[in-house]
XYZ file of C-alpha atoms in Angstrom:
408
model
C 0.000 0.000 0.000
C 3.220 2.078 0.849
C 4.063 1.690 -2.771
C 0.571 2.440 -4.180
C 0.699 5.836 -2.531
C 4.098 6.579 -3.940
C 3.217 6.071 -7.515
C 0.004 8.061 -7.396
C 1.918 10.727 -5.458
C 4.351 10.953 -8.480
C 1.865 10.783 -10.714
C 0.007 13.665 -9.297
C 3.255 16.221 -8.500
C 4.432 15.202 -12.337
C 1.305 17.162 -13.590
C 1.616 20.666 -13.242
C -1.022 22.849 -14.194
C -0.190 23.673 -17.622
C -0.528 19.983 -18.483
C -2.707 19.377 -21.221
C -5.867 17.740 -20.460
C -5.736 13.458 -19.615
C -6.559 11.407 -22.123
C -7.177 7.404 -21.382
C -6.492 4.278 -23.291
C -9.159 1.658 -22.221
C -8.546 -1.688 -23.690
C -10.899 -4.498 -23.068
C -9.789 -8.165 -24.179
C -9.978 -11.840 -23.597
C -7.960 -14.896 -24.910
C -8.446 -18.781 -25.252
C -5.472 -21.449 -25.699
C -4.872 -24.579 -26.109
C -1.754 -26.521 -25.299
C -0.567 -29.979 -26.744
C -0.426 -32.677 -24.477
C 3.003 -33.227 -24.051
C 3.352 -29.180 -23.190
C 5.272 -27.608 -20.206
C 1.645 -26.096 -20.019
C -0.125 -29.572 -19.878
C 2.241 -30.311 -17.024
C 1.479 -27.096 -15.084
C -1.797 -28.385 -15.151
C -2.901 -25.061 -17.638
C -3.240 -27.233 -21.319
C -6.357 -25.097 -21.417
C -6.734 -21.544 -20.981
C -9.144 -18.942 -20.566
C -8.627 -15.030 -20.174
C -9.916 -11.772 -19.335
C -7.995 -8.838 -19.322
C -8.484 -4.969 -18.946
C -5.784 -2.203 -19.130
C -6.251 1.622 -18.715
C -3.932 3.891 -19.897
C -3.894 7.749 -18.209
C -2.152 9.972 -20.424
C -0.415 13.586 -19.439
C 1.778 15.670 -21.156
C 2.412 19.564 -20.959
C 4.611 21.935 -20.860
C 6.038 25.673 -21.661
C 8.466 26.372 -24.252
C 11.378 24.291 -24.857
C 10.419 22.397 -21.398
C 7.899 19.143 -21.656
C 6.932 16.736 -19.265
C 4.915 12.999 -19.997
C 3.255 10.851 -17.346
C 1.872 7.505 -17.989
C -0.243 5.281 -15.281
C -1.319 2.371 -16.064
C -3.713 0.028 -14.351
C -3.904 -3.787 -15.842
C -6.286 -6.615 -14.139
C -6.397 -10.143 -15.683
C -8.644 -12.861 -14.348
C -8.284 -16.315 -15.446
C -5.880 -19.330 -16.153
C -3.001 -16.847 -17.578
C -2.753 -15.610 -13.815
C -1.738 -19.009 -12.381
C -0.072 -19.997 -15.186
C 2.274 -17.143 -15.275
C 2.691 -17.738 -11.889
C 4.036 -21.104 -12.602
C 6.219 -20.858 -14.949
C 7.925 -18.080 -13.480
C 9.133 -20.019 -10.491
C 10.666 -22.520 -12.596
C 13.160 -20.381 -13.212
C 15.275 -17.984 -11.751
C 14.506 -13.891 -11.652
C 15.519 -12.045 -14.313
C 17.574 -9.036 -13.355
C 15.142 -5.969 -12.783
C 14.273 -4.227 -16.131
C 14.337 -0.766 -14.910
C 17.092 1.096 -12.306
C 13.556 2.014 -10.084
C 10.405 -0.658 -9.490
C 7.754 1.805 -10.069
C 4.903 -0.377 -9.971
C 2.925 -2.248 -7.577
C 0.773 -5.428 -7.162
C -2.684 -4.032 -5.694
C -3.566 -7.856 -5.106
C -3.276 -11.669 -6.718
C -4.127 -14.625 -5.756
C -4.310 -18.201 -8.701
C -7.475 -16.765 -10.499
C -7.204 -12.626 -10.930
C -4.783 -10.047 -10.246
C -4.346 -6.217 -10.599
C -1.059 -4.370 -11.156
C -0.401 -0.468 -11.011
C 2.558 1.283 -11.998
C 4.064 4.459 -13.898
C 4.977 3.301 -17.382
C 6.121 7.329 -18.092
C 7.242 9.966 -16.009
C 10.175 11.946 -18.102
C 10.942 15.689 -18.528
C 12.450 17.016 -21.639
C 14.228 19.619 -23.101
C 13.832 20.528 -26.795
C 15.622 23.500 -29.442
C 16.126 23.146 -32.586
C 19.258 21.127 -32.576
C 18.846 19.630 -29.442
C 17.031 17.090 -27.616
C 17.483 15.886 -23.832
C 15.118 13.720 -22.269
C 15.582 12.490 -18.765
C 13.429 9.806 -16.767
C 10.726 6.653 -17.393
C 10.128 6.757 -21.288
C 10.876 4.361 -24.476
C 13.262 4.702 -27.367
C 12.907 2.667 -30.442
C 16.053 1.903 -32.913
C 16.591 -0.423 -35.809
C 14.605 -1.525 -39.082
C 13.626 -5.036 -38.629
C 9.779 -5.928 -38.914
C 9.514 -8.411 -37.015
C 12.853 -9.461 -35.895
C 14.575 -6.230 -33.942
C 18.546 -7.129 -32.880
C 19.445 -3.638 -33.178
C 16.878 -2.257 -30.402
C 18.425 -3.481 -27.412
C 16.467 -1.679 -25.156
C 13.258 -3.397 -24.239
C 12.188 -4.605 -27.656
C 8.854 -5.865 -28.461
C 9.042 -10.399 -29.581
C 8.340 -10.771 -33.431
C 5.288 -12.354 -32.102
C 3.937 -9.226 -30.228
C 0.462 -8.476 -31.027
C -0.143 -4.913 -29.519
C 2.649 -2.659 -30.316
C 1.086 1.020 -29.439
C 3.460 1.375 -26.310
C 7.072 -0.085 -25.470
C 7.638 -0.210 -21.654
C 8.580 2.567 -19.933
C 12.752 2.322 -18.845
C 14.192 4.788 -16.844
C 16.881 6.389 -18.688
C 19.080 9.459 -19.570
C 18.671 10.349 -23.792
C 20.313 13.397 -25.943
C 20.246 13.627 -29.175
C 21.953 16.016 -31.504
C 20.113 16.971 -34.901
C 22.726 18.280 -37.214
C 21.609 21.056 -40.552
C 22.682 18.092 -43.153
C 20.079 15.807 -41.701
C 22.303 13.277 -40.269
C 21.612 12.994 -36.202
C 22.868 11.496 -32.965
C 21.747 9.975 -30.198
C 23.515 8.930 -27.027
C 21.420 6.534 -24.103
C 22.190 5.714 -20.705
C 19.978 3.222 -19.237
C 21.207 2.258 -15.440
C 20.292 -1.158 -14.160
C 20.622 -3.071 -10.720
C 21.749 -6.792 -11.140
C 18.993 -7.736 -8.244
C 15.869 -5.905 -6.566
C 16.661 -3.140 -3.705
C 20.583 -3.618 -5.011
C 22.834 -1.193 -6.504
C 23.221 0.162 -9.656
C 25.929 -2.270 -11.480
C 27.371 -0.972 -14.979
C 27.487 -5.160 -16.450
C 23.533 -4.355 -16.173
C 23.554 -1.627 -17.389
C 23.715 0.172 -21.171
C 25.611 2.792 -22.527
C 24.520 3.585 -26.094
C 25.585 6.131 -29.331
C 23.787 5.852 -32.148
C 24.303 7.917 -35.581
C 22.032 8.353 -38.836
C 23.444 9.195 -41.775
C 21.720 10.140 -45.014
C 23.895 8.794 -47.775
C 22.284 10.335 -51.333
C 19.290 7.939 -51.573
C 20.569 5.857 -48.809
C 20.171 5.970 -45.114
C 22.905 4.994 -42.853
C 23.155 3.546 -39.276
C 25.447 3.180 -36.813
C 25.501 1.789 -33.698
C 27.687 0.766 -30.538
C 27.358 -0.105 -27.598
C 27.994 -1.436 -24.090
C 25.288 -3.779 -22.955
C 25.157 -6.380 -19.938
C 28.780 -6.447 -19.687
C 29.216 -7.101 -23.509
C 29.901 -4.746 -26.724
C 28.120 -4.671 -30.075
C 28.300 -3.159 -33.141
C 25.743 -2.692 -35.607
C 26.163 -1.184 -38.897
C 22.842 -0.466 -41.050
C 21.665 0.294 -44.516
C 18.711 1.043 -46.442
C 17.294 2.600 -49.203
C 14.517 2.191 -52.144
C 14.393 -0.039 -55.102
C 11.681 1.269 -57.287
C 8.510 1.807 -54.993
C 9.823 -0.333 -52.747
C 12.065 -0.531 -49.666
C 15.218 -2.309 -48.224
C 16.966 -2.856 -45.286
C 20.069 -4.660 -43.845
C 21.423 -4.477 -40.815
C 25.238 -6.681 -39.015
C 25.359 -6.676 -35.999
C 28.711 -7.730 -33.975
C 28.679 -8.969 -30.336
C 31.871 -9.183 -28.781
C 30.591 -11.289 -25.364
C 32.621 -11.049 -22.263
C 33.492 -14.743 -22.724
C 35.583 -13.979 -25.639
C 33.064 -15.376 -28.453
C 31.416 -12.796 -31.120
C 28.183 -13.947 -32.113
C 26.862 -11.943 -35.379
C 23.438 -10.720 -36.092
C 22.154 -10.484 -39.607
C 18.844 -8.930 -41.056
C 17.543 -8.094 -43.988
C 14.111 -6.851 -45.317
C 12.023 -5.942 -48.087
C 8.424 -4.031 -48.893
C 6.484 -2.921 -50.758
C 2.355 -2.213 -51.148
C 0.415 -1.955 -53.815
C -3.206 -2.625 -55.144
C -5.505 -5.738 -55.146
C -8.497 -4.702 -57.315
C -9.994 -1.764 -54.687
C -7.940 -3.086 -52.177
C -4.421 -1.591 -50.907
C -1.545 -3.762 -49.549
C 1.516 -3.746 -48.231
C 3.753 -6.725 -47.971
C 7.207 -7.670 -46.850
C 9.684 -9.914 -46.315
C 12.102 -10.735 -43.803
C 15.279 -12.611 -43.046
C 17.436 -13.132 -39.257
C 20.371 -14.635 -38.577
C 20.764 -15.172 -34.593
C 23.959 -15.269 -34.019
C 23.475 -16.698 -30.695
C 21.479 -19.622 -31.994
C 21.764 -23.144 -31.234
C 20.127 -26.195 -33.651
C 17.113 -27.679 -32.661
C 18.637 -30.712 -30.767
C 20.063 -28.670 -27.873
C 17.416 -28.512 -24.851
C 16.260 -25.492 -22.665
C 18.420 -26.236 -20.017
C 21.566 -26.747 -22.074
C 21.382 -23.322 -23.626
C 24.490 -21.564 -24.161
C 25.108 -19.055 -20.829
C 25.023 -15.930 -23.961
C 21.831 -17.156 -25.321
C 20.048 -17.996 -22.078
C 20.905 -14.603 -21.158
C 19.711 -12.487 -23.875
C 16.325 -14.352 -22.884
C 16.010 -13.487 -19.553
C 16.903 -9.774 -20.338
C 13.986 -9.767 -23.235
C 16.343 -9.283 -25.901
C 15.649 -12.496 -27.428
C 12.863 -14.319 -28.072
C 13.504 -17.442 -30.438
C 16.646 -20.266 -29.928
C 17.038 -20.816 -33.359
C 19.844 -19.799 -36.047
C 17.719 -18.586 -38.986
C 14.193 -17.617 -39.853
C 12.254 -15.707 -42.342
C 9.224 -13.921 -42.025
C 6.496 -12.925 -44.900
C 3.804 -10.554 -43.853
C 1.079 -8.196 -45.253
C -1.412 -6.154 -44.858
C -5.010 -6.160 -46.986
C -7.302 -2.919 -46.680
C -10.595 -4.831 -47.577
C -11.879 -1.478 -46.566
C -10.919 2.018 -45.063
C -12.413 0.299 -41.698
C -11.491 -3.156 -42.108
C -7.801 -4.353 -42.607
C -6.545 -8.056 -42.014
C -3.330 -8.767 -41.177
C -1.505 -12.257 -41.910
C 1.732 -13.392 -40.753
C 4.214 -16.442 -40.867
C 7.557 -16.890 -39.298
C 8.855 -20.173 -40.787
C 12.934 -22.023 -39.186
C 14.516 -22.093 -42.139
C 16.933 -24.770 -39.744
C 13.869 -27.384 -39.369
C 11.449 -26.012 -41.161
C 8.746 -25.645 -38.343
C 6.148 -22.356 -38.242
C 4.563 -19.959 -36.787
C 1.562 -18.462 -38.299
C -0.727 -15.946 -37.124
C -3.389 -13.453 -38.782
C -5.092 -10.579 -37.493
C -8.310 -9.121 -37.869
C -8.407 -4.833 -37.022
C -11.998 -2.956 -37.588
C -11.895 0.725 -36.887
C -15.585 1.358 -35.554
C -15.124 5.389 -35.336
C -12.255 7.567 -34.673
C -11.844 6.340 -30.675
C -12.878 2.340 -30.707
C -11.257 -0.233 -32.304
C -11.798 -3.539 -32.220
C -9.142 -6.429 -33.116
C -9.319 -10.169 -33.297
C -6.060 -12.409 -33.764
C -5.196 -16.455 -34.206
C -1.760 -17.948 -34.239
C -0.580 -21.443 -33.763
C 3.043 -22.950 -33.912
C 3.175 -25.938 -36.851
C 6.172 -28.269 -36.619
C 6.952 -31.459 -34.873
C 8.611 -31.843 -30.980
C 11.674 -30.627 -31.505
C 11.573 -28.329 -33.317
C 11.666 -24.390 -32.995
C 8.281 -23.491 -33.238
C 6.478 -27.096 -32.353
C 8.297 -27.202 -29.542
C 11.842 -27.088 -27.873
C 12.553 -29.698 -25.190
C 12.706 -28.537 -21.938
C 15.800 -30.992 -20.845
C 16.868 -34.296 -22.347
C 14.657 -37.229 -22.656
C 12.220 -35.365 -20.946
C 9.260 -35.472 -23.142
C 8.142 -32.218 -22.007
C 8.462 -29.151 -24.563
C 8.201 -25.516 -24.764
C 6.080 -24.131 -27.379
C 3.553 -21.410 -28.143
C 0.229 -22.752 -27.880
C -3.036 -21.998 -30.555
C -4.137 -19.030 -29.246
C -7.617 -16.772 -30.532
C -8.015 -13.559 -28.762
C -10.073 -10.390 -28.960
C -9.218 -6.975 -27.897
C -11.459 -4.083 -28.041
C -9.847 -0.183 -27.421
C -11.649 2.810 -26.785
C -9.949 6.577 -26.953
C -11.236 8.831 -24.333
């Protein structure tokens, strides 16, 4: 309760009164899955699962001149299996280092069947002129041009499997960037981490990040390096058009603490176009995850690099090498559906998913979505074995959800 009163205390001092007025995100969803039999799921006792959920999103920003503040609360409550489940799982293995240098949210309660969560996902100040840009405090950055697959943003990326993408968490950071006449830019991020809850801030947590853009003629240029969990990378990017299309490749160089130097590779490609009345827009992508490991090597044999990356939500697949075809078809200007398919190109296993988005009026959206994992035991994406001659795998199950979303 201690904490409760803290984050609506912040909340309240962080909006002065020339905030603009609050506006609210209200999403309204629920979500049925079903688990094979031989499942880590199925042995949790959660093969089946049915899910309510409900988020709220309050919304401040304001400001005078060159000075701007943003706050973000958000409330969540979920009741059903997903609670107990996530429960579960989570104390099968070991705590992930805390995402954030402060724990600015709270539990209001939980027990196996509903809980309800509070917490500040913003609360930054900023400082804007025309060349300059210094933001300090809870907020999100976004880098890199992969689709689905996104090695080069390294700080709290969404999984290529990530249905609502509207907001990134919140990460308390330090960001400048410099916007030069030419167009070219750069950015430099400091995001200070604690290696346990309550401990102190420990720099092989943390990141220190520069990033450059460069416009090259009809090109556009990245660079990036940095120092992340104790490890370095470098990522060079490029990009430009072919006809009415687009393209994008991005290397990315680890050089690990351990001495190895895992390489990232991605490329892209799309375009849109017409269907009869219809617009699309299409693409295709390829990764290479350097950190990868075949299909025969179980969960708990993963390389110490890999099974890091994981836990820090850098990651999200074990594989080597996938590719990923998308599009979207406006069947209307209110009604656009969205398939998807992210196939191993290792053992040939998939993931496919489509989703359904009607735009009722300017503030209420509705969305339903379907995925399942195809591929046998073993395999990336029908399931990776959760230790030797276990039997028991790891692998998404079918899932069909609905989310409605009303502006206020």
């Amino acid at each position: 309760m201690e904490r409760l009163s803290a984050i609506l205390a912040a909340s309240l001092l962080a909006t002065p009164a020339f905030a603009d007025p609050v506006s609210v995100r209200l999403d309204l969803g629920g979500s049925f899955e079903q688990a094979a039999a031989d499942s880590i799921d199925a042995l949790l006792g959660y093969d089946t699962r049915q899910t309510l959920d409900a988020k709220a999103r309050l919304m401040w920003q304001g400001g005078t001149g060159a000075l701007r503040f943003e706050t973000q609360v958000l409330l969540g409550y979920q009741s059903g299996d997903n609670v107990g489940y996530g429960a579960a799982l989570a104390g099968m293995t070991p705590p992930a280092p805390p995402p954030s240098l402060f724990d600015l949210s709270t539990v209001v309660f939980s027990d196996t069947q509903q809980s309800m969560t509070l917490g500040l996902d913003r609360l930054s100040v900023s400082y804007a002129s025309q060349n300059i840009v210094l933001k300090l405090g809870r907020q999100a950055v976004t880098w890199g041009s992969g689709m689905v697959f996104r090695p080069s943003d390294i700080i709290a990326p969404f999984a290529p499997n990530a249905i609502d993408t509207a907001y990134k968490p919140g990460v308390d950071m330090a960001y400048a960037q410099v916007l030069f006449d030419n167009g070219n830019d750069m950015e430099v991020v400091f995001v200070p981490r604690r290696a346990v809850a309550g401990g102190p801030m420990v720099w092989d947590q943390s990141t220190l990040a520069l990033r450059s853009t460069l416009l090259l003629g009809d090109f556009d240029g990245t660079v990036l390096m940095a120092q992340d969990h104790g490890d370095t990378l470098l990522t060079l990017g490029l990009g430009g058009p072919i006809g009415n299309a687009a393209w994008n490749v991005e290397l990315g160089q680890w050089f690990l603490a351990d001495g190895s130097a895992p390489l990232n590779i991605l490329a892209n490609f799309s375009n849109s176009g017409t269907i009869g009345e219809m617009n699309i827009t299409y693409f295709a992508e390829y990764f290479h995850n350097g950190f990868g490991v075949d299909t025969a090597t179980p969960l708990d044999a993963l390389p110490t690099a890999l099974a890091r990356r994981l836990a820090t939500g850098q990651l999200f697949n074990t594989g080597r090498d996938f590719l990923a075809l998308g599009a979207q078809l406006g069947v209307s200007a209110a009604i656009a559906i969205s398939p998807s398919m992210i196939t191993s190109l290792n053992d040939g296993s998939v993931f496919v998913a489509v989703q359904a988005g009607v735009s009722l009026s300017d503030n209420l959206d509705i969305s339903l979505n379907a995925s399942k994992g195809l591929g046998p035991s073993g395999t990336e994406f029908g399931g990776r074995e959760t230790s030797a001659g276990s039997g028991v795998y790891l692998r998404a199950p079918t899932s069909v959800s609905l989310n409605i979303t009303r502006y206020f």
